[in-house]
Amino acid sequence: MNDETKIRILQEEIASLKMELKRKEKQLHELRFNKNLKSPCSEDLNTEEIARYSRQMLIPDIGVRGQISLKQSKVLVVGTGGLGCPAALYLAAAGVGEITLIDNDEVDLTNLHRQILHTELDLGIKKVLSAFDTLTSINSNVKIVPVHMHADGTSLQKFLEDNKFTVVIDGTDNVATRYLLNDLCVINDIPLVSGSALQMEGQLTVYNFNKGPCYRCLFPVPPPPETVTSCGDGGVLGVVPGIIGVLEALEAIKIITGISGVLSGRLLIFDGSEATFHNVKLRNKNNNCEVCGIAPIITEPIDYEQFCGAKAHDKVENINILNSDENVDVTDFSHKFKNNQLLLDVRPELEYQMCHLPNSLNIPFSSIQKCKDLNDLETEIMEKCSNEGSCVYVICRRGNDSQRAVCQLKEKFSSLPVKFINIKGGLHAYSKLIDPSFPVY
Amino acid sequence: MSELPITIGFGGGAELLFDNKKNHPVSLPVKDKAWKIGDLIFWIKDNLLKERPDLFIQDDSVRPGILVLVNDTDWELVDTVNYEIQPNDKIVFISTLHGG
Ligand SMILES: [Zn+2]
């Protein structure tokens, strides 16, 4: 029996054991918490709820009234990643009546350092289902609605029409979806709590609340796609989206319970490396805004991928810019490559330090673009590629930058008798097809 | 007139274009007219920017997606490029983040 079959059988066994476990947990829960016990002093909250939420109801700003508002509210969390997980966690614990989760991704090993609703056992399953399990186990009073879908204009618009959400939480990872959520929240008149995080920094604000500005008031023109960095490329420290996601939950609770001081018209900038929070005053709502202004032009969702010039996800799009004789697939490469040949790894230095193939030379693509360290490369080429027709293999993470590098290198070294060959699919393909012990990240 | 001491800050990844340094205390040289942020953007381009001006400047202003803050206030509230820089102002250029 191969490992894949073993994994599948075990997953099925665990799934059926989980069903059994859930049945017994439900029995225990019902014996422990009698949901039918009407409290003698409240119409709206039962005995268990009063005890459970007592610590937050003791805050004058919340009180019984605020707790009832939370129970009657419906929150939409778009994205169950680094921001959506901590946000949903605290909203569920606080007793929000209904939380809808939208995400079309599955749990991946690279998610677990920050997406804290998912566990090792959830790898490969839909994020919304994994989040559903965790949230329900923390507070079974809350109705969790898991929706496995991509947040596109048509489906999301229908969704917002059918449900009257009190607040929407933006936990997405790309510019196109951020504009989409903004426009839909304006059109449907719902406050949008918007957070973002990268590396050691986070940003947080509330759009479309109490005559405050919307995302388009601030950014009528989307950023050039080449200036947008994803967590998969730039990296992110798990606690940073954790902090921002928790603050998103706080803003949502304030909006729901009517606490003043909502972060509207202001931007909170968190710098984890310096442990600073900057609270800056933003511009007013723009009366000429295309979506929230006096005479809006955008009254229904537009094509956001076209508007932003970028896809509505944070995955990398593969390119194919070389002639077929400038490419080699990983299988051919692994047969052909000899130790006396030159293997050039063009990933950033930090990625090279995490993992690399033996006998490879690291010159990042960014250096090649700036013609930096090319003397080192020329020396290596002169040393290793003395024979007529020898080649330099070029590799990167997924096989895109290596193609760009080949394009530049063949021009820069056109005088040398050497051919630059791109390794198709990069180290991802190498790990998948040749050596699974090479880490995929 | 004398030199104009200010602090220029970069954040949200914009610092990558400036040697990865977030804070730059500088003294702007004497000039016969008042220093406006519009002038400062070009001064930054000529004196601080290490690479890729297109990732910072577009059409005589900052590129879309960069928020300019004058003493913790959005520059839209102080007449953007026309704001007259005062001694000891802190002017921050922050790139918006999109990850989650
Ligand atoms: Zn607007």
Coordinates of C-alpha atoms in Angstrom, one line a residue, chain A residues 31-317:
Chain A
L31 CA -26.4 17.8 29.5
R32 CA -24.0 20.6 30.6
F33 CA -25.7 23.6 29.0
N34 CA -29.4 23.5 29.1
K35 CA -30.2 26.0 26.4
N36 CA -33.8 25.9 27.4
L37 CA -33.3 27.3 30.8
K38 CA -35.0 30.7 30.5
S39 CA -33.4 33.3 32.6
P40 CA -35.8 34.8 35.0
C41 CA -34.5 38.3 34.3
S42 CA -34.0 38.5 30.6
E43 CA -36.2 37.9 27.6
D44 CA -33.4 37.8 25.1
L45 CA -30.5 36.0 26.8
N46 CA -30.8 32.6 28.5
T47 CA -29.1 31.6 31.7
E48 CA -26.0 30.1 29.9
E49 CA -25.6 33.2 27.8
I50 CA -25.7 35.5 30.8
A51 CA -23.0 33.5 32.5
R52 CA -20.9 33.1 29.4
Y53 CA -20.9 36.8 28.4
S54 CA -20.9 38.2 31.9
R55 CA -17.4 39.5 31.8
Q56 CA -18.0 41.6 28.7
M57 CA -21.5 42.6 29.7
L58 CA -20.0 44.1 32.9
I59 CA -18.4 46.8 30.7
P60 CA -20.7 49.8 30.8
D61 CA -20.2 50.3 27.0
I62 CA -21.6 46.8 26.3
G63 CA -24.0 45.9 29.0
V64 CA -27.1 43.7 28.4
R65 CA -28.2 46.0 25.6
G66 CA -24.9 45.6 23.7
Q67 CA -24.9 41.8 24.2
I68 CA -28.3 41.6 22.7
S69 CA -27.2 43.7 19.8
L70 CA -24.3 41.3 19.2
K71 CA -26.7 38.3 19.4
Q72 CA -29.0 39.9 16.8
S73 CA -26.1 40.9 14.4
K74 CA -24.9 39.1 11.3
V75 CA -21.3 39.5 10.3
L76 CA -19.7 38.6 6.9
V77 CA -16.0 37.6 7.1
V78 CA -14.5 37.5 3.6
G79 CA -11.3 35.4 3.7
T80 CA -10.5 32.9 6.4
G81 CA -6.8 33.5 6.3
G82 CA -4.4 35.4 8.5
L83 CA -6.9 38.2 9.2
G84 CA -10.2 36.4 8.9
C85 CA -9.2 33.7 11.4
P86 CA -8.5 35.8 14.4
A87 CA -11.3 38.2 13.6
A88 CA -13.9 35.4 13.4
L89 CA -12.4 33.8 16.5
Y90 CA -13.1 36.8 18.7
L91 CA -16.5 37.6 17.1
A92 CA -17.7 34.0 17.7
A93 CA -16.4 34.1 21.3
A94 CA -18.1 37.5 21.8
G95 CA -21.5 36.0 20.9
V96 CA -22.2 37.5 17.4
G97 CA -25.5 35.9 16.3
E98 CA -24.5 34.7 12.9
I99 CA -21.1 34.7 11.1
T100 CA -20.8 33.9 7.4
L101 CA -17.4 32.9 6.2
I102 CA -16.4 33.1 2.5
D103 CA -13.2 31.6 1.2
N104 CA -12.5 29.3 -1.8
D105 CA -9.1 28.0 -0.6
E106 CA -8.0 24.8 1.1
V107 CA -5.7 24.6 4.2
D108 CA -2.1 24.5 3.3
L109 CA 1.0 23.8 5.5
T110 CA 2.2 27.4 4.8
N111 CA -1.0 28.8 6.3
L112 CA -0.6 27.3 9.8
H113 CA 1.7 29.9 11.3
R114 CA -0.9 32.6 11.1
Q115 CA -4.3 31.1 10.2
I116 CA -5.1 30.0 13.7
L117 CA -8.5 28.4 13.1
H118 CA -6.9 25.6 11.1
T119 CA -4.9 22.6 12.6
E120 CA -2.5 20.1 11.2
L121 CA -5.4 17.6 10.7
D122 CA -7.2 20.1 8.5
L123 CA -4.5 20.1 5.7
G124 CA -6.2 19.9 2.3
I125 CA -9.7 20.5 3.6
K126 CA -11.7 23.6 2.8
K127 CA -10.7 26.5 5.0
V128 CA -14.4 27.5 5.7
L129 CA -15.1 24.0 7.0
S130 CA -12.0 23.9 9.2
A131 CA -12.9 27.3 10.5
F132 CA -16.5 26.2 11.1
D133 CA -15.3 23.3 13.3
T134 CA -13.1 25.5 15.5
L135 CA -15.6 28.3 15.8
T136 CA -18.5 26.0 16.7
S137 CA -16.4 24.2 19.3
I138 CA -15.7 27.6 21.0
N139 CA -19.3 28.8 20.9
S140 CA -22.1 26.6 19.7
N141 CA -24.6 29.5 20.3
V142 CA -23.3 31.2 17.2
K143 CA -24.6 30.2 13.8
I144 CA -21.6 29.8 11.5
V145 CA -22.4 29.7 7.8
P146 CA -19.4 28.3 5.8
V147 CA -19.5 29.3 2.1
H148 CA -16.8 27.8 -0.1
M149 CA -16.8 30.1 -3.1
H150 CA -14.7 32.7 -4.8
A151 CA -15.9 36.2 -3.9
D152 CA -16.8 37.5 -7.4
G153 CA -19.1 40.4 -8.1
T154 CA -22.3 38.6 -9.1
S155 CA -22.4 36.0 -6.4
L156 CA -21.4 38.4 -3.7
Q157 CA -23.9 41.0 -4.7
K158 CA -26.7 38.4 -4.5
F159 CA -25.4 37.3 -1.2
L160 CA -25.5 40.8 0.3
E161 CA -29.0 41.4 -1.1
D162 CA -30.3 38.1 0.5
N163 CA -28.7 38.7 3.9
K164 CA -28.8 41.9 5.8
F165 CA -25.3 42.0 7.3
T166 CA -24.5 44.4 10.0
V167 CA -20.8 44.6 9.2
V168 CA -18.5 43.1 6.6
I169 CA -14.9 42.2 7.5
D170 CA -12.3 42.4 4.8
G171 CA -9.8 39.6 5.4
T172 CA -8.8 39.3 1.7
D173 CA -5.3 39.1 0.2
N174 CA -5.6 41.1 -3.1
V175 CA -6.4 44.5 -4.4
A176 CA -9.2 43.5 -6.8
T177 CA -11.3 41.9 -4.1
R178 CA -10.7 44.9 -1.8
Y179 CA -12.3 47.2 -4.4
L180 CA -15.1 44.7 -5.0
L181 CA -15.9 44.6 -1.3
N182 CA -15.7 48.3 -1.0
D183 CA -18.1 48.9 -3.9
L184 CA -20.6 46.3 -2.7
C185 CA -20.6 47.6 0.9
V186 CA -21.3 51.1 -0.4
I187 CA -24.0 49.9 -2.8
N188 CA -25.6 47.9 0.0
D189 CA -24.9 50.4 2.7
I190 CA -22.9 48.2 5.1
P191 CA -19.8 49.4 7.1
L192 CA -16.6 47.7 5.9
V193 CA -13.8 46.9 8.4
S194 CA -10.6 46.7 6.4
G195 CA -7.3 45.3 7.5
S196 CA -4.1 44.3 5.8
A197 CA -0.7 43.0 6.8
L198 CA 2.7 42.2 5.3
Q199 CA 6.0 41.3 6.9
M200 CA 6.1 43.3 10.2
E201 CA 3.5 45.9 9.3
G202 CA -0.3 46.2 9.4
Q203 CA -3.0 48.7 8.5
L204 CA -6.5 49.1 9.7
T205 CA -9.5 51.3 9.0
V206 CA -13.3 51.3 8.7
Y207 CA -14.8 52.4 5.4
N208 CA -18.3 53.6 4.5
F209 CA -19.3 54.2 8.1
N210 CA -21.2 57.3 9.4
K211 CA -20.5 59.5 6.4
G212 CA -16.8 58.6 6.4
P213 CA -14.7 57.9 3.3
C214 CA -14.7 54.7 1.4
Y215 CA -11.7 52.8 -0.1
R216 CA -12.2 54.6 -3.5
C217 CA -12.3 58.0 -1.8
L218 CA -8.8 57.3 -0.6
F219 CA -7.5 55.3 -3.6
P220 CA -9.5 56.3 -6.8
V221 CA -6.8 54.7 -8.9
P222 CA -5.5 51.2 -8.1
P223 CA -1.8 50.7 -7.5
P224 CA 0.4 49.5 -10.4
P225 CA 0.3 45.6 -10.1
E226 CA 4.2 45.5 -9.9
T227 CA 4.1 47.4 -6.6
V228 CA 1.8 45.0 -4.9
T229 CA 3.5 42.3 -2.7
S230 CA 1.7 39.2 -1.5
C231 CA 2.4 37.4 1.8
G232 CA 3.7 34.5 -0.3
D233 CA 6.4 36.7 -1.8
G234 CA 7.1 39.3 0.9
G235 CA 6.4 37.1 3.9
V236 CA 4.5 37.9 7.0
L237 CA 5.0 37.3 10.7
G238 CA 2.0 35.4 12.0
V239 CA 1.2 37.7 14.9
V240 CA 1.0 40.8 12.7
P241 CA -2.2 39.8 10.9
G242 CA -3.2 38.3 14.2
I243 CA -3.1 41.7 15.8
I244 CA -4.8 43.4 12.9
G245 CA -7.5 40.7 12.7
V246 CA -8.2 41.0 16.4
L247 CA -8.6 44.7 16.0
E248 CA -10.9 44.2 13.0
A249 CA -13.1 42.2 15.4
L250 CA -12.9 45.0 17.9
E251 CA -14.1 47.6 15.4
A252 CA -16.9 45.3 14.3
I253 CA -18.1 44.9 17.9
K254 CA -18.0 48.7 18.4
I255 CA -20.1 49.2 15.2
I256 CA -22.6 46.6 16.3
T257 CA -23.0 47.8 19.9
G258 CA -22.9 51.5 19.0
I259 CA -19.8 52.3 20.9
S260 CA -18.4 55.6 19.7
G261 CA -14.8 56.0 18.5
V262 CA -15.0 53.7 15.5
L263 CA -11.9 53.9 13.4
S264 CA -13.7 55.7 10.5
G265 CA -11.8 58.5 8.7
R266 CA -8.7 57.4 10.4
L267 CA -6.0 54.9 9.6
L268 CA -4.2 52.8 12.2
I269 CA -0.7 51.9 11.1
F270 CA 1.1 49.2 13.1
D271 CA 4.8 48.7 12.9
G272 CA 5.7 45.5 14.7
S273 CA 9.4 46.0 14.3
E274 CA 9.3 49.3 16.3
A275 CA 6.2 48.4 18.4
T276 CA 4.4 51.6 17.3
F277 CA 0.8 52.3 16.4
H278 CA 0.2 55.5 14.4
N279 CA -3.3 56.8 14.3
V280 CA -3.6 59.2 11.3
K281 CA -6.4 61.4 10.2
L282 CA -7.7 60.6 6.7
R283 CA -9.4 62.8 4.2
N284 CA -13.2 63.3 4.2
K285 CA -15.6 61.4 2.0
N286 CA -15.1 62.6 -1.6
N287 CA -18.3 64.0 -3.0
N288 CA -17.0 63.1 -6.4
C289 CA -16.2 59.6 -5.5
E290 CA -17.2 57.2 -8.3
V291 CA -19.1 54.9 -5.9
C292 CA -20.0 56.8 -2.7
G293 CA -20.2 60.3 -4.1
I294 CA -23.2 62.5 -4.9
A295 CA -23.6 61.1 -8.4
P296 CA -22.1 57.7 -8.3
I297 CA -21.0 56.1 -11.6
I298 CA -20.5 52.7 -10.2
T299 CA -23.9 51.3 -9.1
E300 CA -23.2 47.6 -9.6
P301 CA -20.0 45.5 -9.5
I302 CA -17.5 46.1 -12.3
D303 CA -14.7 43.9 -13.7
Y304 CA -12.2 44.3 -10.9
E305 CA -9.5 42.2 -12.4
Q306 CA -9.5 44.5 -15.4
F307 CA -9.7 47.6 -13.3
C308 CA -6.7 46.6 -11.2
G309 CA -4.8 44.8 -14.0
A310 CA -4.3 42.0 -11.5
K311 CA -6.1 38.7 -10.6
A312 CA -8.5 38.6 -7.7
H313 CA -6.3 36.2 -5.7
D314 CA -2.7 36.3 -4.4
K315 CA -1.4 33.3 -6.4
V316 CA 1.3 33.8 -9.0
E317 CA 0.4 33.7 -12.7

